[in-house]
Tab-separated table of C-alpha atoms and ligand atoms in Angstrom:
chain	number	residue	atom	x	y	z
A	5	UNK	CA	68.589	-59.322	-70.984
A	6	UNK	CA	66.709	-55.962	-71.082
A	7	UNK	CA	67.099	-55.201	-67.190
A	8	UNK	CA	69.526	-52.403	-67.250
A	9	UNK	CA	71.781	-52.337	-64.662
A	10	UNK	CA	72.866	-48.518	-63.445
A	11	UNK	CA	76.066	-47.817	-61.155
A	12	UNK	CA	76.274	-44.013	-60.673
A	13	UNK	CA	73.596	-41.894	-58.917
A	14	UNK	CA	73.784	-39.458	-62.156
A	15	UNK	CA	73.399	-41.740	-64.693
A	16	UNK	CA	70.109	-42.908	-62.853
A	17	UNK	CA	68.497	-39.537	-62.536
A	18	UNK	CA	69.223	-39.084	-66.075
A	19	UNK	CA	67.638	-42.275	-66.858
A	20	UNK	CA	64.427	-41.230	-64.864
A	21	UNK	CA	64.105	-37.629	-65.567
A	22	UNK	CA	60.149	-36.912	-66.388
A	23	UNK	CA	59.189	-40.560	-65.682
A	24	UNK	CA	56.649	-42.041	-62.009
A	25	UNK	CA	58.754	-44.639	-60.473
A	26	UNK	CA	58.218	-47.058	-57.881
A	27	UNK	CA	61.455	-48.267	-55.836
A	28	UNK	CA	61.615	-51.506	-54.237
A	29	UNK	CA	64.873	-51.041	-51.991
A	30	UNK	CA	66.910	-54.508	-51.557
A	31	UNK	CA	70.019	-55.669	-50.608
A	32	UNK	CA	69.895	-58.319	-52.958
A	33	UNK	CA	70.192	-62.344	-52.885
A	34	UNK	CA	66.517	-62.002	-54.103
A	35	UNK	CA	63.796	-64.890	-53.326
A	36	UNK	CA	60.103	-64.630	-53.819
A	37	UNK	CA	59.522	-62.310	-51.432
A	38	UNK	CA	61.418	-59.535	-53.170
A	39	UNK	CA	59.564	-60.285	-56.227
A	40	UNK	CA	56.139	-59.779	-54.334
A	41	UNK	CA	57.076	-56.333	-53.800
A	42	UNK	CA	58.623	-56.133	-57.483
A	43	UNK	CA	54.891	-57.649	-58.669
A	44	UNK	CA	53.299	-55.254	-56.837
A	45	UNK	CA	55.287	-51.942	-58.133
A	46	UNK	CA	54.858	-52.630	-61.734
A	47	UNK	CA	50.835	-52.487	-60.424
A	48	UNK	CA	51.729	-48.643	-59.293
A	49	UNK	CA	53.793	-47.532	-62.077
A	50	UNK	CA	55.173	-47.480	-65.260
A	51	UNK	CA	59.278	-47.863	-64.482
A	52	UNK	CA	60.244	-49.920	-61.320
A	53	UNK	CA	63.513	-49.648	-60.203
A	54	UNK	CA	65.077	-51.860	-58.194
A	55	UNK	CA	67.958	-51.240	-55.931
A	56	UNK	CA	70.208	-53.817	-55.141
A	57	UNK	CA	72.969	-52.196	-51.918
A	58	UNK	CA	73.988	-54.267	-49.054
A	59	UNK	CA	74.217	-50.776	-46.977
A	60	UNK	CA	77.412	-50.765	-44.462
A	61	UNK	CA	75.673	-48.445	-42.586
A	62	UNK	CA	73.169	-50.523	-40.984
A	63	UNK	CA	75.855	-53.516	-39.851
A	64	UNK	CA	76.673	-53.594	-36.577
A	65	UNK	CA	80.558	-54.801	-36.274
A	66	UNK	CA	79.974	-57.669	-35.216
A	67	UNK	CA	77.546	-58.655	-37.827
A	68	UNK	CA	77.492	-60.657	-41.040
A	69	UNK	CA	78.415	-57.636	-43.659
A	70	UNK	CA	81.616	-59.123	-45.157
A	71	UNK	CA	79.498	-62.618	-44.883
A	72	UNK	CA	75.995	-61.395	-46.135
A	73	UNK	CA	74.668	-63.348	-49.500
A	74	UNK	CA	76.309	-61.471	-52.840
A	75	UNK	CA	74.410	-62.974	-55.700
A	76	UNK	CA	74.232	-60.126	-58.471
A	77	UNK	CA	73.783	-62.540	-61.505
A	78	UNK	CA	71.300	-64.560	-60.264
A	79	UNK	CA	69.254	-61.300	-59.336
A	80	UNK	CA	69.791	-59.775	-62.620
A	81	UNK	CA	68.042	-63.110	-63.828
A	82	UNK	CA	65.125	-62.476	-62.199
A	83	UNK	CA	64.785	-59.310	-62.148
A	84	UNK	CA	64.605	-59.423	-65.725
A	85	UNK	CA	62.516	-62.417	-65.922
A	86	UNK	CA	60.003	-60.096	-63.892
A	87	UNK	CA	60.317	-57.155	-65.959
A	88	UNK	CA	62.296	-54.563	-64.288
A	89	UNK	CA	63.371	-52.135	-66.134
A	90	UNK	CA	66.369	-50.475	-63.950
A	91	UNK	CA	68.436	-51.830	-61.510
A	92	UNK	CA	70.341	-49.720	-59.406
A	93	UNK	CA	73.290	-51.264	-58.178
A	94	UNK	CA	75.727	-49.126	-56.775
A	95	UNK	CA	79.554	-49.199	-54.742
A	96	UNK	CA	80.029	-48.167	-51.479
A	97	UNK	CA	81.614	-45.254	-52.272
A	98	UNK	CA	79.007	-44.313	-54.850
A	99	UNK	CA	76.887	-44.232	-52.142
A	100	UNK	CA	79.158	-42.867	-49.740
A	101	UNK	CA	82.176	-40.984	-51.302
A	102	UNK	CA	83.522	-39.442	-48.181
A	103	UNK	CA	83.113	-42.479	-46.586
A	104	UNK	CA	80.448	-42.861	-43.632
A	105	UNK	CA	78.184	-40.452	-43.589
A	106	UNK	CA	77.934	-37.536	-41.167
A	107	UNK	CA	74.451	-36.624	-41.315
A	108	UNK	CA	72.028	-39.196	-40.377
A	109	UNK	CA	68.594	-40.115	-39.777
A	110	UNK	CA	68.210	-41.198	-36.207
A	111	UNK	CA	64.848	-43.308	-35.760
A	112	UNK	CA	64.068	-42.229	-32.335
A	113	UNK	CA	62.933	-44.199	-29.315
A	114	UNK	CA	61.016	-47.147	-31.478
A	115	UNK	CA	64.623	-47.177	-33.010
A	116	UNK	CA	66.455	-48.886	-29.883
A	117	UNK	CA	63.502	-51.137	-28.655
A	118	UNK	CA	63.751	-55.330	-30.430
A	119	UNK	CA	65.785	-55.172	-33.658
A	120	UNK	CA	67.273	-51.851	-32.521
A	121	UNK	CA	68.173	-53.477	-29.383
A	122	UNK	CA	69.781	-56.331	-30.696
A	123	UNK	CA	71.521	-54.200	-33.474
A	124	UNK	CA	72.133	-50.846	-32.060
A	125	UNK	CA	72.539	-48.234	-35.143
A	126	UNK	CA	70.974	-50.522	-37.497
A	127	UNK	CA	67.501	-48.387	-37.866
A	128	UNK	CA	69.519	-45.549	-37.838
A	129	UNK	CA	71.982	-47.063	-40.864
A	130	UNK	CA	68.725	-48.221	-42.626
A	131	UNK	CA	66.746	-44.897	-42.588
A	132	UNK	CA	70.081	-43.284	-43.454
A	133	UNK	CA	70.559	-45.305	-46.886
A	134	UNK	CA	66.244	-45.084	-47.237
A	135	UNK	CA	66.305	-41.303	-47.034
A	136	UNK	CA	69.364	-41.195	-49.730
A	137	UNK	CA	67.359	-43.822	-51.873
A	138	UNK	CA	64.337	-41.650	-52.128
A	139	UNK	CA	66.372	-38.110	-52.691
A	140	UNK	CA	68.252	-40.330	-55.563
A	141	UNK	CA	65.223	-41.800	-57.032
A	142	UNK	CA	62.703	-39.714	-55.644
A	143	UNK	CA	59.807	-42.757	-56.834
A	144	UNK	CA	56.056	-42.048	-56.180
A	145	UNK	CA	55.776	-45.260	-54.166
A	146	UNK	CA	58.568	-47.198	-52.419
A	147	UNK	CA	57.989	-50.738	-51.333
A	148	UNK	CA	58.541	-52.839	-48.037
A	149	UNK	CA	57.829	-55.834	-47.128
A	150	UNK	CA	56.240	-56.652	-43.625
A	151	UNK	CA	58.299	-59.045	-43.148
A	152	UNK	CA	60.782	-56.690	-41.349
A	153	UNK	CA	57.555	-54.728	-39.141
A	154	UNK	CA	59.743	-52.360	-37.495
A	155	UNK	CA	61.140	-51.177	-40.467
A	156	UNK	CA	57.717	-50.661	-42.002
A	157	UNK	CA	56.873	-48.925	-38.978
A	158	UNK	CA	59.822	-46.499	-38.843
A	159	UNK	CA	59.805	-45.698	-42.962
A	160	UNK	CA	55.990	-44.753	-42.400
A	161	UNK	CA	57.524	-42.160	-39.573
A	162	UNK	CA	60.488	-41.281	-41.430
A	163	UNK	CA	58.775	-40.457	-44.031
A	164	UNK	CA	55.742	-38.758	-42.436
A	165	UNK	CA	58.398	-36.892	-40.135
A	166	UNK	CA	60.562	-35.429	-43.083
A	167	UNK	CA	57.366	-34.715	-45.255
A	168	UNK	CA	58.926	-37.051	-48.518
A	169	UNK	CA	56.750	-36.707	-51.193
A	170	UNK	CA	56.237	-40.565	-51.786
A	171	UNK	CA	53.909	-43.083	-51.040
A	172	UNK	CA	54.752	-45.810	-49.027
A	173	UNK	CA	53.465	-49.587	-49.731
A	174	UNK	CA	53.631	-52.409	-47.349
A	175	UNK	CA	53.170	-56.183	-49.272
A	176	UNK	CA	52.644	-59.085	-47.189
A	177	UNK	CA	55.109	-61.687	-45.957
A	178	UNK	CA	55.827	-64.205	-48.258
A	179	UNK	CA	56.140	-67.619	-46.968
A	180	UNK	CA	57.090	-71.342	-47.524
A	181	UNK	CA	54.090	-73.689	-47.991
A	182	UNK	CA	55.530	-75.142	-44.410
A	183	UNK	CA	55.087	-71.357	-43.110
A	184	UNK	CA	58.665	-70.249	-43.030
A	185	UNK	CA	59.109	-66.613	-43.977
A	186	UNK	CA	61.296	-66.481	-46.886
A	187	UNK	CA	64.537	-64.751	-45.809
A	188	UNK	CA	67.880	-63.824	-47.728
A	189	UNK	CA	69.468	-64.956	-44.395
A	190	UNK	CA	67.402	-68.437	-44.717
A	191	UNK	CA	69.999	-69.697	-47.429
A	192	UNK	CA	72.444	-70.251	-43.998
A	193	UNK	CA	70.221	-72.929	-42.747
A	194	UNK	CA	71.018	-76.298	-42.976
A	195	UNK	CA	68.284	-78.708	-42.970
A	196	UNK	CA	68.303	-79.849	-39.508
A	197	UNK	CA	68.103	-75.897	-38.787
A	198	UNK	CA	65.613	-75.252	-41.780
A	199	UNK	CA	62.937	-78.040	-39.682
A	200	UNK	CA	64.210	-75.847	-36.440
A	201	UNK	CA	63.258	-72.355	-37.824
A	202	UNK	CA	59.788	-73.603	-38.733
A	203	UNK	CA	58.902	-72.694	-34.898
A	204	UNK	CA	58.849	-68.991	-35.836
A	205	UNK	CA	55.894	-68.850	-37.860
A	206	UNK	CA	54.118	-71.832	-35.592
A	207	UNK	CA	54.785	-70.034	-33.034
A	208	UNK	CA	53.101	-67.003	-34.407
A	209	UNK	CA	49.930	-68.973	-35.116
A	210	UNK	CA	49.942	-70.315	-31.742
A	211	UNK	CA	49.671	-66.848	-30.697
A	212	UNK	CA	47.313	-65.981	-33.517
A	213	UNK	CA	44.818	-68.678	-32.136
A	214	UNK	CA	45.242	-67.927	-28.477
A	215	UNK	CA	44.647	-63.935	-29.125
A	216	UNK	CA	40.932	-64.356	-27.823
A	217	UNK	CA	42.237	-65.433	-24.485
A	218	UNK	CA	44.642	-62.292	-24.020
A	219	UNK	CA	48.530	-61.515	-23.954
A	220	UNK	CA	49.455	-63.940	-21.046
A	221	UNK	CA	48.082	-66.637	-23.163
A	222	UNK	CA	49.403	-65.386	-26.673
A	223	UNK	CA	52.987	-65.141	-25.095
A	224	UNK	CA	52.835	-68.713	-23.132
A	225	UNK	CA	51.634	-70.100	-26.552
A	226	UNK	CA	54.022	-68.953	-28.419
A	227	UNK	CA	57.022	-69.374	-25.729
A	228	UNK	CA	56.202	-72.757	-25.549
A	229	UNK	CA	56.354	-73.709	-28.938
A	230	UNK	CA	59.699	-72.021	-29.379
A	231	UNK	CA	60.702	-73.750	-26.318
A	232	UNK	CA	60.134	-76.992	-28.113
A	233	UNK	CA	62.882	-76.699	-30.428
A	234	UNK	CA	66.231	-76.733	-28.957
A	235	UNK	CA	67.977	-75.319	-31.628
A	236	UNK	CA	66.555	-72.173	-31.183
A	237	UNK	CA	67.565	-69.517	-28.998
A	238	UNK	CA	64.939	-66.960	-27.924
A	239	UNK	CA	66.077	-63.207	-28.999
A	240	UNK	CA	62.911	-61.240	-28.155
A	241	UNK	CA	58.747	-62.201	-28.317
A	242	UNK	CA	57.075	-59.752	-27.752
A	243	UNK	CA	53.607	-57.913	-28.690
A	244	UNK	CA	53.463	-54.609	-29.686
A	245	UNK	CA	50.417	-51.631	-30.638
A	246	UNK	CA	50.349	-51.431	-34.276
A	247	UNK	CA	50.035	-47.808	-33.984
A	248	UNK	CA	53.135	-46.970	-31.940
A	249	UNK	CA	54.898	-50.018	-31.959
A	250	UNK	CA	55.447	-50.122	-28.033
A	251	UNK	CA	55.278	-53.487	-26.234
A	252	UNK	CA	50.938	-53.183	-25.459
A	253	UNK	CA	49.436	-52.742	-21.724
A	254	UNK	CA	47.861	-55.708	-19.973
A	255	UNK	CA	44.171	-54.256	-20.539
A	256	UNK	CA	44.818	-53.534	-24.627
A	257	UNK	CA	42.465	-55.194	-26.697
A	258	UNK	CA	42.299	-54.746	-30.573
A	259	UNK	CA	44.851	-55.438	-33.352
A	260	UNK	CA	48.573	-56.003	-32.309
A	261	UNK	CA	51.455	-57.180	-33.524
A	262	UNK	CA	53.126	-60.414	-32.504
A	263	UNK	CA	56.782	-59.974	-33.025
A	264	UNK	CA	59.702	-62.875	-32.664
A	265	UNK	CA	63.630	-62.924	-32.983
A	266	UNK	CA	65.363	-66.182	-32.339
A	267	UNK	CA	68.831	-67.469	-33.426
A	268	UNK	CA	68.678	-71.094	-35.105
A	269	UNK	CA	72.094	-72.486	-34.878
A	270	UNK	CA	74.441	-69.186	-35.509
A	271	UNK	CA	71.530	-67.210	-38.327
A	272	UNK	CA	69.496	-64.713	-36.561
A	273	UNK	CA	65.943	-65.123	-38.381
A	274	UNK	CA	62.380	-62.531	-37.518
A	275	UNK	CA	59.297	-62.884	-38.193
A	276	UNK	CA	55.772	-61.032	-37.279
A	277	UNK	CA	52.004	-61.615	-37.449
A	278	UNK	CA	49.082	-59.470	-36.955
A	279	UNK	CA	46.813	-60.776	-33.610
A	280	UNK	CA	43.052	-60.060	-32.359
A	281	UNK	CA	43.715	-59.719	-28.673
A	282	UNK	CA	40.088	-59.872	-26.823
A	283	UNK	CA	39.245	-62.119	-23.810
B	314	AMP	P1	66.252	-57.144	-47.786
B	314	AMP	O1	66.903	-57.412	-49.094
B	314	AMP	O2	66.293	-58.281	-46.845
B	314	AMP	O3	66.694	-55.832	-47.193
B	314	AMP	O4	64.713	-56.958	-48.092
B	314	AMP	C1	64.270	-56.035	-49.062
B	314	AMP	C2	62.787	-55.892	-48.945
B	314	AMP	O5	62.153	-57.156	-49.160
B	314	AMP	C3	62.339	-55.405	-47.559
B	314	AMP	O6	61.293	-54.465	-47.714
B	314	AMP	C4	61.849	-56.659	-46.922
B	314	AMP	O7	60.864	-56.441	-45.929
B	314	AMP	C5	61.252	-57.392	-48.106
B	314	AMP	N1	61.143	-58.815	-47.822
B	314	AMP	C6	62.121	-59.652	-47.372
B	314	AMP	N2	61.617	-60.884	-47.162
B	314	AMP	C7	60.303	-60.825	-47.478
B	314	AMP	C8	59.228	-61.780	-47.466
B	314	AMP	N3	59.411	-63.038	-47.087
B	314	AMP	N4	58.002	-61.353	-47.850
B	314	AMP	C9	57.788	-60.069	-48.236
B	314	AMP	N5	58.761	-59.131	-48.278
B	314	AMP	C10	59.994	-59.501	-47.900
């Protein structure tokens, strides 16, 4: 294998002194999706690195952290198959040597509203571990996947916010012929649940092709389909401004964001398309 694998914050800004990065933050258990945004660094520059952390920070105590996929070897595989140069793949207390900690980025109000909700502290854990990524690697581009919208939406702040000198690239979702968004978390799914799960992204296109008649008729096509499938429970659906991601006003009309959380059987799954909404 030439992938080489780093452990120690030092060893990695020695590795990259004088060289343009891209970073394609992870937590690992890597599927096609991750390797779209892999692809689409080594397009912007000459080293990717790739950071492989399942970040404590952003786990609510109740969630799967102890639980969540650990497959290091199999990402080194194809990682290296793809032509990464670095991984960075460090401990918890590499990361976080005085355990927690105290300074943190808080996201703000978008922060609490739909995942935030669900997982209070999570954005605030994720831009934490983000903002350490790109003082560590400090990368000319950093990749996301829009997949996980609210994310995108609150790096793009962060980073506008804090004035980080990086660029920040958004890839699209990757997705099963059948439409399911490929997911680390998907690997929980049994098949029973995998058929279930496929009324995410049907759901989505129902609301796609209902966008002309407006948001009463995007949600009711989109409830309904998810209603359909009684193994999965309804988290949030909701449809949001692309531009501040708040839930949008009964008279908006333009692009927005369709936005679904459901739990299918005990794995909590999201997924997001971009609507017209006229009528
Ligand atoms: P994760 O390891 O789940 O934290 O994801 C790491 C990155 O991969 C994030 O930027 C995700 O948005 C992105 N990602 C995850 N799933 C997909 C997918 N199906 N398509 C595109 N990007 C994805």
């Amino acid at each position: 294998m030439s992938v080489t694998v780093v452990e120690t914050i030092a060893e990695l800004r020695a590795a990259l002194e004088g060289r343009t990065v891209a970073l394609v933050p992870t937590m690992g258990a890597l599927h096609d999706g991750h390797l779209a945004l892999v692809n689409r660094a080594a397009e912007l520059a000459d080293t990717v690195v790739v950071s492989i952390f399942v970040n404590p920070l952003q786990f609510g105590p109740n969630e799967d952290l102890d639980k969540y996929p650990r497959t290091l070897a199999d990402d080194l595989v194809k990682l290296d198959a793809a032509g990464v140069e670095f991984v960075f793949a460090p401990s918890v207390d590499e990361m976080y040597p005085t355990g927690p900690s105290q300074t943190r980025v808080t996201a703000g109000q978008v922060g609490t509203l739909f995942e935030g909700r669900s997982r209070p502290g999570h954005f605030d854990g994720m831009l934490t571990v983000v903002a350490k990524l790109l003082g560590i690697v400090r990368p000319a581009s950093v990749l996301f996947g829009q997949k996980d919208a609210q994310q995108v939406f609150l790096v793009q702040r962060m980073v506008a916010d804090l004035d980080v000198a990086t660029s920040v690239e958004v890839v699209p979702t990757v997705r099963e012929q059948n439409g399911l968004a490929l997911s680390s978390r998907n690997r929980y799914l049994d098949e029973r649940e995998k058929r279930a799960a496929l009324a995410l992204s049907t759901a989505l296109e129902a609301a796609q092709s209902s966008g002309d008649r407006g948001i009463d008729a995007v949600l009711a096509a989109a409830q309904s389909v998810l209603m359909g499938e009684n193994l999965v429970r309804l988290d949030y659906l909701s449809v949001v401004n692309p531009a501040t991601f708040l839930p949008v006003d009964d008279d908006y009309r333009g692009r927005a964001r369709v936005l679904i959380a459901a739990r299918v059987g005990e794995t909590r799954l999201i997924d997001n398309e971009l609507i017209h909404l006229g009528g």
